[in-house]
C-alpha cells in the first residue's frame, strides 16, 4: 500500500509493484541532483550518496529510488520510470541529459512576442509526447497579443484533440486558478520554454508566499536573475509537486537554440560578464 506521505510526493499507483516486500521505508524521491550526492524527500529532505554506477547510468530529479540502510544512506536502486523528459546533446555535451522523471504534465511556455514560433512549439510538443507526460501549451503575455485569434489558430493546428492550450498573462491573470486542473495534489508538473517567456514569473505565482515564508527564496544577483541553476522539486502548499528549474538555459532543449540566435547571443554576453570576475 502506498502511504499517504508518498502519494503526496507524487508516488504513482502503478509503481507500487516495483517496491520489494518490506522495503517501503527505503522509498524516496530525488528532489535535487548534486553529482556524488542527491537530495531526496521521504518526505523529510535528506542527502543520499549516489554510487558511481548509478551516476553513470543517469539519475533525474523526480526519480523514485530505494535507499540502503547506511548512515548517511546511499541510493541502492532507481525504480522504473515514466514521464522522463530528456534533452538531447548537440556537440558540447556528450550524453542525453535527464531533465525530470515521473512528470505528469509539462507546461510548454511560449509568449505573444517575437519569440512565438510554431516550429519551436512543435519541437517541445514532440519532446513532451515522447516523455509520456501530458503537454499543455501556455501562450503567455496575452496582454501583448496583437492578434490573439491568429495565435489561437496556429497553436490549435499543432495539437491533438485531447491536448490543451491556453492564452494567459502571468502578470494579470489568476495563474493558480487557471493551472489548477494540472497543478494539483500528488501531480508532478514542469515548465519548459525559451528564456524570457515568463516561466519564472509563472513559477513564482504558483509558489506564491509559501517559498518566502519558508525562507527558501532563491539567491538573486544584482540584475534580479536567479543565481542557482540546479533543478529542484518543490512541494507546493496546494499539494502539487513542481519541478523548478531556475537558471536561464536549464529548461531549454538544445535544438531550441538553433531557432533562437538571440539566446545564443545572450549566453555569450553572460559568459563575458562572468569572465570579468
Ligand atoms: N507583458 C508581460 N510580461 C510578462 C508576462 N509574464 C512575464 N513577463 C515578463 O517577461 C520577462 C521574463 O520573464 P521570466 O519569468 O523571467 O521568464 P523566463 O526566462 O521564462 O523565466 C520579465 O520581465 C517578466 O516580468 C506577461 O504575462 N506579460
Ligand atoms: Mg527564468
PDB file of C-alpha atoms and ligand atoms in Angstrom:
ATOM      1  CA  UNK A   1       0.000   0.000   0.000  1.00  0.00           C
ATOM      2  CA  UNK A   2       1.299   3.418  -0.975  1.00  0.00           C
ATOM      3  CA  UNK A   3       1.379   5.607   2.125  1.00  0.00           C
ATOM      4  CA  UNK A   4      -0.333   8.980   2.036  1.00  0.00           C
ATOM      5  CA  UNK A   5       3.037  10.618   2.560  1.00  0.00           C
ATOM      6  CA  UNK A   6       4.481   9.050  -0.589  1.00  0.00           C
ATOM      7  CA  UNK A   7       1.302   9.688  -2.594  1.00  0.00           C
ATOM      8  CA  UNK A   8       1.582  13.355  -1.621  1.00  0.00           C
ATOM      9  CA  UNK A   9       5.078  13.379  -3.120  1.00  0.00           C
ATOM     10  CA  UNK A  10       3.613  12.040  -6.360  1.00  0.00           C
ATOM     11  CA  UNK A  11       4.225   8.287  -5.981  1.00  0.00           C
ATOM     12  CA  UNK A  12       2.214   6.689  -8.813  1.00  0.00           C
ATOM     13  CA  UNK A  13      -0.020   3.724  -8.008  1.00  0.00           C
ATOM     14  CA  UNK A  14       1.385   1.651 -10.902  1.00  0.00           C
ATOM     15  CA  UNK A  15       4.863   1.762  -9.349  1.00  0.00           C
ATOM     16  CA  UNK A  16       3.828   0.004  -6.128  1.00  0.00           C
ATOM     17  CA  UNK A  17       4.584  -3.423  -7.628  1.00  0.00           C
ATOM     18  CA  UNK A  18       8.227  -2.411  -8.111  1.00  0.00           C
ATOM     19  CA  UNK A  19       8.809  -1.939  -4.381  1.00  0.00           C
ATOM     20  CA  UNK A  20      10.063  -5.200  -2.791  1.00  0.00           C
ATOM     21  CA  UNK A  21       8.247  -6.519   0.279  1.00  0.00           C
ATOM     22  CA  UNK A  22       9.409  -4.854   3.455  1.00  0.00           C
ATOM     23  CA  UNK A  23      11.238  -2.089   1.601  1.00  0.00           C
ATOM     24  CA  UNK A  24       8.636   0.685   1.698  1.00  0.00           C
ATOM     25  CA  UNK A  25      10.672   2.531   4.305  1.00  0.00           C
ATOM     26  CA  UNK A  26      13.520   2.754   1.803  1.00  0.00           C
ATOM     27  CA  UNK A  27      11.483   4.570  -0.852  1.00  0.00           C
ATOM     28  CA  UNK A  28      12.449   8.196  -1.530  1.00  0.00           C
ATOM     29  CA  UNK A  29      12.130  10.743  -4.345  1.00  0.00           C
ATOM     30  CA  UNK A  30      15.103  12.595  -5.785  1.00  0.00           C
ATOM     31  CA  UNK A  31      14.488  16.321  -5.335  1.00  0.00           C
ATOM     32  CA  UNK A  32      17.887  17.634  -6.482  1.00  0.00           C
ATOM     33  CA  UNK A  33      20.984  16.192  -8.089  1.00  0.00           C
ATOM     34  CA  UNK A  34      24.336  17.306  -6.729  1.00  0.00           C
ATOM     35  CA  UNK A  35      26.519  14.805  -8.578  1.00  0.00           C
ATOM     36  CA  UNK A  36      28.053  12.497  -5.978  1.00  0.00           C
ATOM     37  CA  UNK A  37      25.053  13.122  -3.773  1.00  0.00           C
ATOM     38  CA  UNK A  38      21.376  13.588  -4.343  1.00  0.00           C
ATOM     39  CA  UNK A  39      18.820  15.300  -2.189  1.00  0.00           C
ATOM     40  CA  UNK A  40      15.820  13.089  -1.515  1.00  0.00           C
ATOM     41  CA  UNK A  41      12.404  13.526   0.065  1.00  0.00           C
ATOM     42  CA  UNK A  42      10.964  10.681   2.110  1.00  0.00           C
ATOM     43  CA  UNK A  43       9.123  13.061   2.803  1.00  0.00           C
ATOM     44  CA  UNK A  44      11.648  14.885   5.008  1.00  0.00           C
ATOM     45  CA  UNK A  45      14.567  16.150   2.934  1.00  0.00           C
ATOM     46  CA  UNK A  46      17.944  14.486   3.364  1.00  0.00           C
ATOM     47  CA  UNK A  47      21.090  13.778   1.412  1.00  0.00           C
ATOM     48  CA  UNK A  48      21.991  10.391  -0.015  1.00  0.00           C
ATOM     49  CA  UNK A  49      25.184   9.260  -1.688  1.00  0.00           C
ATOM     50  CA  UNK A  50      24.869   8.374  -5.355  1.00  0.00           C
ATOM     51  CA  UNK A  51      27.140   5.450  -6.267  1.00  0.00           C
ATOM     52  CA  UNK A  52      29.140   5.853  -9.440  1.00  0.00           C
ATOM     53  CA  UNK A  53      27.345   3.117 -11.386  1.00  0.00           C
ATOM     54  CA  UNK A  54      24.022   4.921 -10.864  1.00  0.00           C
ATOM     55  CA  UNK A  55      25.582   8.291 -11.591  1.00  0.00           C
ATOM     56  CA  UNK A  56      26.843   6.961 -14.889  1.00  0.00           C
ATOM     57  CA  UNK A  57      23.535   5.339 -15.723  1.00  0.00           C
ATOM     58  CA  UNK A  58      21.920   8.738 -15.158  1.00  0.00           C
ATOM     59  CA  UNK A  59      19.583   9.935 -12.471  1.00  0.00           C
ATOM     60  CA  UNK A  60      16.823  12.505 -12.873  1.00  0.00           C
ATOM     61  CA  UNK A  61      15.243  14.895 -10.481  1.00  0.00           C
ATOM     62  CA  UNK A  62      11.876  13.311  -9.803  1.00  0.00           C
ATOM     63  CA  UNK A  63      13.187   9.751  -9.839  1.00  0.00           C
ATOM     64  CA  UNK A  64      11.851   7.297  -7.281  1.00  0.00           C
ATOM     65  CA  UNK A  65      14.672   5.359  -5.627  1.00  0.00           C
ATOM     66  CA  UNK A  66      15.358   2.795  -2.914  1.00  0.00           C
ATOM     67  CA  UNK A  67      17.909   3.803  -0.273  1.00  0.00           C
ATOM     68  CA  UNK A  68      20.143   1.401   1.622  1.00  0.00           C
ATOM     69  CA  UNK A  69      20.462   1.393   5.416  1.00  0.00           C
ATOM     70  CA  UNK A  70      23.890   3.032   5.638  1.00  0.00           C
ATOM     71  CA  UNK A  71      24.439   6.299   7.507  1.00  0.00           C
ATOM     72  CA  UNK A  72      24.315   8.516   5.597  1.00  0.00           C
ATOM     73  CA  UNK A  73      22.313   6.426   3.163  1.00  0.00           C
ATOM     74  CA  UNK A  74      23.192   5.721  -0.447  1.00  0.00           C
ATOM     75  CA  UNK A  75      20.871   5.187  -3.391  1.00  0.00           C
ATOM     76  CA  UNK A  76      20.657   1.417  -3.910  1.00  0.00           C
ATOM     77  CA  UNK A  77      18.358   1.338  -6.953  1.00  0.00           C
ATOM     78  CA  UNK A  78      16.337   3.563  -9.252  1.00  0.00           C
ATOM     79  CA  UNK A  79      12.737   2.390  -9.673  1.00  0.00           C
ATOM     80  CA  UNK A  80      11.203   2.158 -13.170  1.00  0.00           C
ATOM     81  CA  UNK A  81      10.398   5.492 -14.758  1.00  0.00           C
ATOM     82  CA  UNK A  82       7.624   7.097 -16.721  1.00  0.00           C
ATOM     83  CA  UNK A  83       7.360  10.705 -17.809  1.00  0.00           C
ATOM     84  CA  UNK A  84      11.080  11.144 -18.417  1.00  0.00           C
ATOM     85  CA  UNK A  85      11.961  14.376 -20.186  1.00  0.00           C
ATOM     86  CA  UNK A  86      15.277  14.210 -21.999  1.00  0.00           C
ATOM     87  CA  UNK A  87      17.382  16.908 -23.584  1.00  0.00           C
ATOM     88  CA  UNK A  88      19.477  15.545 -26.404  1.00  0.00           C
ATOM     89  CA  UNK A  89      23.056  16.573 -26.636  1.00  0.00           C
ATOM     90  CA  UNK A  90      24.326  18.663 -29.516  1.00  0.00           C
ATOM     91  CA  UNK A  91      28.078  18.922 -29.599  1.00  0.00           C
ATOM     92  CA  UNK A  92      29.290  20.272 -26.299  1.00  0.00           C
ATOM     93  CA  UNK A  93      27.595  17.693 -24.103  1.00  0.00           C
ATOM     94  CA  UNK A  94      28.049  14.017 -24.861  1.00  0.00           C
ATOM     95  CA  UNK A  95      25.130  12.311 -23.212  1.00  0.00           C
ATOM     96  CA  UNK A  96      21.426  12.999 -23.156  1.00  0.00           C
ATOM     97  CA  UNK A  97      20.583  14.996 -20.083  1.00  0.00           C
ATOM     98  CA  UNK A  98      17.690  13.775 -17.967  1.00  0.00           C
ATOM     99  CA  UNK A  99      15.609  16.855 -17.202  1.00  0.00           C
ATOM    100  CA  UNK A 100      12.975  15.277 -14.997  1.00  0.00           C
ATOM    101  CA  UNK A 101      11.310  11.957 -14.230  1.00  0.00           C
ATOM    102  CA  UNK A 102       7.774  10.933 -13.331  1.00  0.00           C
ATOM    103  CA  UNK A 103       6.399  14.135 -14.805  1.00  0.00           C
ATOM    104  CA  UNK A 104       2.632  14.044 -15.164  1.00  0.00           C
ATOM    105  CA  UNK A 105       2.281  17.334 -17.009  1.00  0.00           C
ATOM    106  CA  UNK A 106       4.769  19.539 -18.822  1.00  0.00           C
ATOM    107  CA  UNK A 107       3.663  23.112 -19.366  1.00  0.00           C
ATOM    108  CA  UNK A 108       5.222  24.335 -22.622  1.00  0.00           C
ATOM    109  CA  UNK A 109       5.518  28.070 -22.244  1.00  0.00           C
ATOM    110  CA  UNK A 110       5.659  30.422 -25.202  1.00  0.00           C
ATOM    111  CA  UNK A 111       4.650  34.059 -25.467  1.00  0.00           C
ATOM    112  CA  UNK A 112       2.810  36.568 -27.644  1.00  0.00           C
ATOM    113  CA  UNK A 113       6.022  38.207 -28.754  1.00  0.00           C
ATOM    114  CA  UNK A 114       8.596  37.755 -31.468  1.00  0.00           C
ATOM    115  CA  UNK A 115       9.597  34.620 -29.614  1.00  0.00           C
ATOM    116  CA  UNK A 116       6.431  32.869 -30.786  1.00  0.00           C
ATOM    117  CA  UNK A 117       7.339  30.224 -33.326  1.00  0.00           C
ATOM    118  CA  UNK A 118       5.073  27.285 -34.173  1.00  0.00           C
ATOM    119  CA  UNK A 119       8.059  25.153 -35.146  1.00  0.00           C
ATOM    120  CA  UNK A 120       9.586  25.621 -31.711  1.00  0.00           C
ATOM    121  CA  UNK A 121       6.298  24.753 -30.006  1.00  0.00           C
ATOM    122  CA  UNK A 122       6.087  21.669 -32.172  1.00  0.00           C
ATOM    123  CA  UNK A 123       9.570  20.551 -31.114  1.00  0.00           C
ATOM    124  CA  UNK A 124       8.705  20.955 -27.467  1.00  0.00           C
ATOM    125  CA  UNK A 125       5.480  19.057 -28.081  1.00  0.00           C
ATOM    126  CA  UNK A 126       7.386  16.192 -29.661  1.00  0.00           C
ATOM    127  CA  UNK A 127       9.803  16.005 -26.723  1.00  0.00           C
ATOM    128  CA  UNK A 128       6.991  16.047 -24.179  1.00  0.00           C
ATOM    129  CA  UNK A 129       4.900  13.475 -26.028  1.00  0.00           C
ATOM    130  CA  UNK A 130       7.946  11.192 -26.167  1.00  0.00           C
ATOM    131  CA  UNK A 131       8.423  11.618 -22.425  1.00  0.00           C
ATOM    132  CA  UNK A 132       4.973  10.226 -21.745  1.00  0.00           C
ATOM    133  CA  UNK A 133       3.903  13.328 -19.836  1.00  0.00           C
ATOM    134  CA  UNK A 134       0.842  15.334 -20.846  1.00  0.00           C
ATOM    135  CA  UNK A 135       1.809  18.504 -22.731  1.00  0.00           C
ATOM    136  CA  UNK A 136      -0.119  21.737 -22.144  1.00  0.00           C
ATOM    137  CA  UNK A 137       0.805  24.789 -24.214  1.00  0.00           C
ATOM    138  CA  UNK A 138       0.712  28.094 -22.355  1.00  0.00           C
ATOM    139  CA  UNK A 139       0.815  31.134 -24.612  1.00  0.00           C
ATOM    140  CA  UNK A 140       1.851  33.758 -22.084  1.00  0.00           C
ATOM    141  CA  UNK A 141       1.861  37.585 -22.259  1.00  0.00           C
ATOM    142  CA  UNK A 142      -1.650  37.723 -23.696  1.00  0.00           C
ATOM    143  CA  UNK A 143      -1.578  41.392 -22.741  1.00  0.00           C
ATOM    144  CA  UNK A 144       0.903  41.870 -25.589  1.00  0.00           C
ATOM    145  CA  UNK A 145      -1.034  39.884 -28.197  1.00  0.00           C
ATOM    146  CA  UNK A 146      -1.755  41.921 -31.320  1.00  0.00           C
ATOM    147  CA  UNK A 147      -3.855  39.186 -32.927  1.00  0.00           C
ATOM    148  CA  UNK A 148      -4.901  36.519 -30.411  1.00  0.00           C
ATOM    149  CA  UNK A 149      -7.146  34.773 -32.932  1.00  0.00           C
ATOM    150  CA  UNK A 150      -4.258  34.182 -35.282  1.00  0.00           C
ATOM    151  CA  UNK A 151      -2.136  32.764 -32.451  1.00  0.00           C
ATOM    152  CA  UNK A 152      -5.018  30.525 -31.435  1.00  0.00           C
ATOM    153  CA  UNK A 153      -5.246  29.142 -34.940  1.00  0.00           C
ATOM    154  CA  UNK A 154      -1.527  28.477 -35.113  1.00  0.00           C
ATOM    155  CA  UNK A 155      -1.412  26.678 -31.785  1.00  0.00           C
ATOM    156  CA  UNK A 156      -4.538  24.609 -32.341  1.00  0.00           C
ATOM    157  CA  UNK A 157      -3.155  23.295 -35.584  1.00  0.00           C
ATOM    158  CA  UNK A 158      -0.267  21.700 -33.654  1.00  0.00           C
ATOM    159  CA  UNK A 159      -2.350  19.895 -31.068  1.00  0.00           C
ATOM    160  CA  UNK A 160      -4.090  16.557 -30.915  1.00  0.00           C
ATOM    161  CA  UNK A 161      -7.782  16.606 -29.949  1.00  0.00           C
ATOM    162  CA  UNK A 162      -7.082  15.737 -26.330  1.00  0.00           C
ATOM    163  CA  UNK A 163      -4.244  18.225 -25.888  1.00  0.00           C
ATOM    164  CA  UNK A 164      -4.905  21.532 -24.179  1.00  0.00           C
ATOM    165  CA  UNK A 165      -3.573  25.038 -24.572  1.00  0.00           C
ATOM    166  CA  UNK A 166      -4.344  28.416 -23.072  1.00  0.00           C
ATOM    167  CA  UNK A 167      -3.665  32.068 -23.679  1.00  0.00           C
ATOM    168  CA  UNK A 168      -2.839  33.853 -20.427  1.00  0.00           C
ATOM    169  CA  UNK A 169      -0.979  36.696 -18.813  1.00  0.00           C
ATOM    170  CA  UNK A 170       1.227  35.794 -15.876  1.00  0.00           C
ATOM    171  CA  UNK A 171       1.010  39.461 -14.892  1.00  0.00           C
ATOM    172  CA  UNK A 172      -2.731  39.920 -14.756  1.00  0.00           C
ATOM    173  CA  UNK A 173      -4.455  36.522 -14.676  1.00  0.00           C
ATOM    174  CA  UNK A 174      -5.176  34.192 -11.760  1.00  0.00           C
ATOM    175  CA  UNK A 175      -2.343  31.790 -12.595  1.00  0.00           C
ATOM    176  CA  UNK A 176      -3.109  29.413  -9.724  1.00  0.00           C
ATOM    177  CA  UNK A 177      -6.756  29.166 -10.755  1.00  0.00           C
ATOM    178  CA  UNK A 178      -6.051  28.708 -14.464  1.00  0.00           C
ATOM    179  CA  UNK A 179      -3.461  25.977 -13.898  1.00  0.00           C
ATOM    180  CA  UNK A 180      -5.419  24.184 -11.166  1.00  0.00           C
ATOM    181  CA  UNK A 181      -6.536  21.346 -13.494  1.00  0.00           C
ATOM    182  CA  UNK A 182      -2.883  20.235 -13.747  1.00  0.00           C
ATOM    183  CA  UNK A 183      -1.188  21.722 -10.726  1.00  0.00           C
ATOM    184  CA  UNK A 184      -2.951  19.615  -8.103  1.00  0.00           C
ATOM    185  CA  UNK A 185      -2.108  17.352  -5.169  1.00  0.00           C
ATOM    186  CA  UNK A 186       0.145  14.422  -5.918  1.00  0.00           C
ATOM    187  CA  UNK A 187       0.771  15.531  -9.515  1.00  0.00           C
ATOM    188  CA  UNK A 188       4.238  16.391 -10.791  1.00  0.00           C
ATOM    189  CA  UNK A 189       4.483  19.353 -13.140  1.00  0.00           C
ATOM    190  CA  UNK A 190       7.360  21.008 -15.004  1.00  0.00           C
ATOM    191  CA  UNK A 191       7.631  24.119 -17.191  1.00  0.00           C
ATOM    192  CA  UNK A 192       9.787  24.348 -20.276  1.00  0.00           C
ATOM    193  CA  UNK A 193      10.337  27.070 -22.865  1.00  0.00           C
ATOM    194  CA  UNK A 194      12.754  29.667 -24.143  1.00  0.00           C
ATOM    195  CA  UNK A 195      14.292  32.380 -21.999  1.00  0.00           C
ATOM    196  CA  UNK A 196      12.081  35.328 -21.290  1.00  0.00           C
ATOM    197  CA  UNK A 197       8.704  33.738 -21.975  1.00  0.00           C
ATOM    198  CA  UNK A 198       7.676  34.015 -18.325  1.00  0.00           C
ATOM    199  CA  UNK A 199       8.478  30.644 -16.745  1.00  0.00           C
ATOM    200  CA  UNK A 200       9.916  32.120 -13.545  1.00  0.00           C
ATOM    201  CA  UNK A 201       7.019  34.552 -13.293  1.00  0.00           C
ATOM    202  CA  UNK A 202       4.579  31.634 -13.537  1.00  0.00           C
ATOM    203  CA  UNK A 203       6.544  29.569 -11.017  1.00  0.00           C
ATOM    204  CA  UNK A 204       6.634  32.478  -8.607  1.00  0.00           C
ATOM    205  CA  UNK A 205       2.877  32.874  -8.938  1.00  0.00           C
ATOM    206  CA  UNK A 206       2.400  29.156  -8.201  1.00  0.00           C
ATOM    207  CA  UNK A 207       4.825  29.183  -5.304  1.00  0.00           C
ATOM    208  CA  UNK A 208       3.316  32.428  -4.005  1.00  0.00           C
ATOM    209  CA  UNK A 209       4.066  33.409  -0.477  1.00  0.00           C
ATOM    210  CA  UNK A 210       4.931  29.903   0.570  1.00  0.00           C
ATOM    211  CA  UNK A 211       8.526  29.991  -0.517  1.00  0.00           C
ATOM    212  CA  UNK A 212       9.020  33.383   1.109  1.00  0.00           C
ATOM    213  CA  UNK A 213       7.626  32.085   4.366  1.00  0.00           C
ATOM    214  CA  UNK A 214       9.848  29.036   4.378  1.00  0.00           C
ATOM    215  CA  UNK A 215      12.833  31.253   3.753  1.00  0.00           C
ATOM    216  CA  UNK A 216      13.824  29.286   0.709  1.00  0.00           C
ATOM    217  CA  UNK A 217      13.923  32.323  -1.551  1.00  0.00           C
ATOM    218  CA  UNK A 218      16.449  31.846  -4.266  1.00  0.00           C
ATOM    219  CA  UNK A 219      19.549  33.879  -4.265  1.00  0.00           C
ATOM    220  CA  UNK A 220      19.455  36.540  -6.962  1.00  0.00           C
ATOM    221  CA  UNK A 221      22.219  38.571  -8.446  1.00  0.00           C
ATOM    222  CA  UNK A 222      22.078  42.341  -8.922  1.00  0.00           C
ATOM    223  CA  UNK A 223      20.039  42.085 -12.070  1.00  0.00           C
ATOM    224  CA  UNK A 224      17.409  40.010 -10.371  1.00  0.00           C
ATOM    225  CA  UNK A 225      18.406  36.858 -12.184  1.00  0.00           C
ATOM    226  CA  UNK A 226      18.361  33.583 -10.377  1.00  0.00           C
ATOM    227  CA  UNK A 227      21.857  32.600  -9.467  1.00  0.00           C
ATOM    228  CA  UNK A 228      21.146  28.983  -8.633  1.00  0.00           C
ATOM    229  CA  UNK A 229      20.934  26.805 -11.677  1.00  0.00           C
ATOM    230  CA  UNK A 230      20.089  23.326 -10.441  1.00  0.00           C
ATOM    231  CA  UNK A 231      16.762  21.686 -10.912  1.00  0.00           C
ATOM    232  CA  UNK A 232      14.762  21.204  -7.753  1.00  0.00           C
ATOM    233  CA  UNK A 233      11.474  19.533  -6.859  1.00  0.00           C
ATOM    234  CA  UNK A 234       9.292  21.572  -4.589  1.00  0.00           C
ATOM    235  CA  UNK A 235       6.031  20.585  -2.965  1.00  0.00           C
ATOM    236  CA  UNK A 236       3.593  23.484  -3.285  1.00  0.00           C
ATOM    237  CA  UNK A 237       1.285  24.494  -0.447  1.00  0.00           C
ATOM    238  CA  UNK A 238      -1.613  23.285  -2.618  1.00  0.00           C
ATOM    239  CA  UNK A 239      -0.065  19.806  -2.790  1.00  0.00           C
ATOM    240  CA  UNK A 240       1.352  19.656  -6.323  1.00  0.00           C
ATOM    241  CA  UNK A 241       4.985  18.783  -6.907  1.00  0.00           C
ATOM    242  CA  UNK A 242       6.740  21.334  -9.108  1.00  0.00           C
ATOM    243  CA  UNK A 243       9.993  20.844 -10.935  1.00  0.00           C
ATOM    244  CA  UNK A 244      11.538  24.252 -10.528  1.00  0.00           C
ATOM    245  CA  UNK A 245      14.292  24.994 -12.971  1.00  0.00           C
ATOM    246  CA  UNK A 246      15.939  28.263 -12.107  1.00  0.00           C
ATOM    247  CA  UNK A 247      18.657  29.398 -14.442  1.00  0.00           C
ATOM    248  CA  UNK A 248      18.066  30.659 -17.907  1.00  0.00           C
ATOM    249  CA  UNK A 249      19.046  27.706 -20.026  1.00  0.00           C
ATOM    250  CA  UNK A 250      18.019  24.925 -17.749  1.00  0.00           C
ATOM    251  CA  UNK A 251      14.759  24.085 -19.405  1.00  0.00           C
ATOM    252  CA  UNK A 252      15.617  24.685 -22.997  1.00  0.00           C
ATOM    253  CA  UNK A 253      16.063  21.835 -25.374  1.00  0.00           C
ATOM    254  CA  UNK A 254      19.367  22.025 -27.183  1.00  0.00           C
ATOM    255  CA  UNK A 255      17.768  22.056 -30.588  1.00  0.00           C
ATOM    256  CA  UNK A 256      15.812  25.065 -29.491  1.00  0.00           C
ATOM    257  CA  UNK A 257      18.927  27.239 -29.505  1.00  0.00           C
ATOM    258  CA  UNK A 258      19.271  26.856 -33.242  1.00  0.00           C
ATOM    259  CA  UNK A 259      15.955  28.627 -33.628  1.00  0.00           C
ATOM    260  CA  UNK A 260      16.927  31.424 -31.329  1.00  0.00           C
ATOM    261  CA  UNK A 261      20.169  33.166 -32.261  1.00  0.00           C
ATOM    262  CA  UNK A 262      19.314  35.847 -29.703  1.00  0.00           C
ATOM    263  CA  UNK A 263      19.529  33.240 -26.932  1.00  0.00           C
ATOM    264  CA  UNK A 264      22.956  32.161 -28.076  1.00  0.00           C
ATOM    265  CA  UNK A 265      23.995  35.804 -28.085  1.00  0.00           C
ATOM    266  CA  UNK A 266      22.668  36.329 -24.561  1.00  0.00           C
ATOM    267  CA  UNK A 267      24.634  33.303 -23.419  1.00  0.00           C
ATOM    268  CA  UNK A 268      27.787  34.818 -24.848  1.00  0.00           C
ATOM    269  CA  UNK A 269      27.038  38.037 -23.043  1.00  0.00           C
ATOM    270  CA  UNK A 270      26.567  36.144 -19.819  1.00  0.00           C
ATOM    271  CA  UNK A 271      29.830  34.303 -20.275  1.00  0.00           C
ATOM    272  CA  UNK A 272      31.580  37.583 -20.992  1.00  0.00           C
ATOM    273  CA  UNK A 273      30.069  39.110 -17.864  1.00  0.00           C
ATOM    274  CA  UNK A 274      31.250  36.161 -15.809  1.00  0.00           C
ATOM    275  CA  UNK A 275      34.772  36.462 -17.153  1.00  0.00           C
ATOM    276  CA  UNK A 276      35.163  39.849 -15.536  1.00  0.00           C
ATOM    277  CA  UNK A 277      35.456  38.213 -12.144  1.00  0.00           C
TER     278      UNK A 277
HETATM  279  N1  LIG B   1       3.822  41.851 -20.515  1.00  0.00           N
HETATM  280  C1  LIG B   1       4.054  40.712 -19.853  1.00  0.00           C
HETATM  281  N2  LIG B   1       5.293  40.453 -19.377  1.00  0.00           N
HETATM  282  C2  LIG B   1       5.487  39.283 -18.729  1.00  0.00           C
HETATM  283  C3  LIG B   1       4.455  38.348 -18.526  1.00  0.00           C
HETATM  284  N3  LIG B   1       4.983  37.284 -17.868  1.00  0.00           N
HETATM  285  C4  LIG B   1       6.277  37.563 -17.661  1.00  0.00           C
HETATM  286  N4  LIG B   1       6.598  38.765 -18.161  1.00  0.00           N
HETATM  287  C5  LIG B   1       7.897  39.445 -18.123  1.00  0.00           C
HETATM  288  O1  LIG B   1       8.800  38.825 -19.025  1.00  0.00           O
HETATM  289  C6  LIG B   1      10.130  38.879 -18.517  1.00  0.00           C
HETATM  290  C7  LIG B   1      10.739  37.486 -18.459  1.00  0.00           C
HETATM  291  O2  LIG B   1      10.010  36.704 -17.538  1.00  0.00           O
HETATM  292  P1  LIG B   1      10.660  35.468 -16.768  1.00  0.00           P
HETATM  293  O3  LIG B   1       9.589  34.920 -15.884  1.00  0.00           O
HETATM  294  O4  LIG B   1      11.931  35.846 -16.150  1.00  0.00           O
HETATM  295  O5  LIG B   1      10.932  34.488 -18.000  1.00  0.00           O
HETATM  296  P2  LIG B   1      11.736  33.093 -18.031  1.00  0.00           P
HETATM  297  O6  LIG B   1      13.071  33.396 -18.622  1.00  0.00           O
HETATM  298  O7  LIG B   1      10.938  32.202 -18.925  1.00  0.00           O
HETATM  299  O8  LIG B   1      11.818  32.580 -16.634  1.00  0.00           O
HETATM  300  C8  LIG B   1      10.024  39.527 -17.145  1.00  0.00           C
HETATM  301  O9  LIG B   1      10.346  40.897 -17.280  1.00  0.00           O
HETATM  302  C9  LIG B   1       8.570  39.346 -16.776  1.00  0.00           C
HETATM  303  O10 LIG B   1       8.107  40.336 -15.886  1.00  0.00           O
HETATM  304  C10 LIG B   1       3.142  38.660 -19.035  1.00  0.00           C
HETATM  305  O11 LIG B   1       2.177  37.911 -18.917  1.00  0.00           O
HETATM  306  N5  LIG B   1       3.015  39.854 -19.698  1.00  0.00           N
HETATM  307 MG1  LIG B   2      13.532  32.048 -15.585  1.00  0.00          MG
END
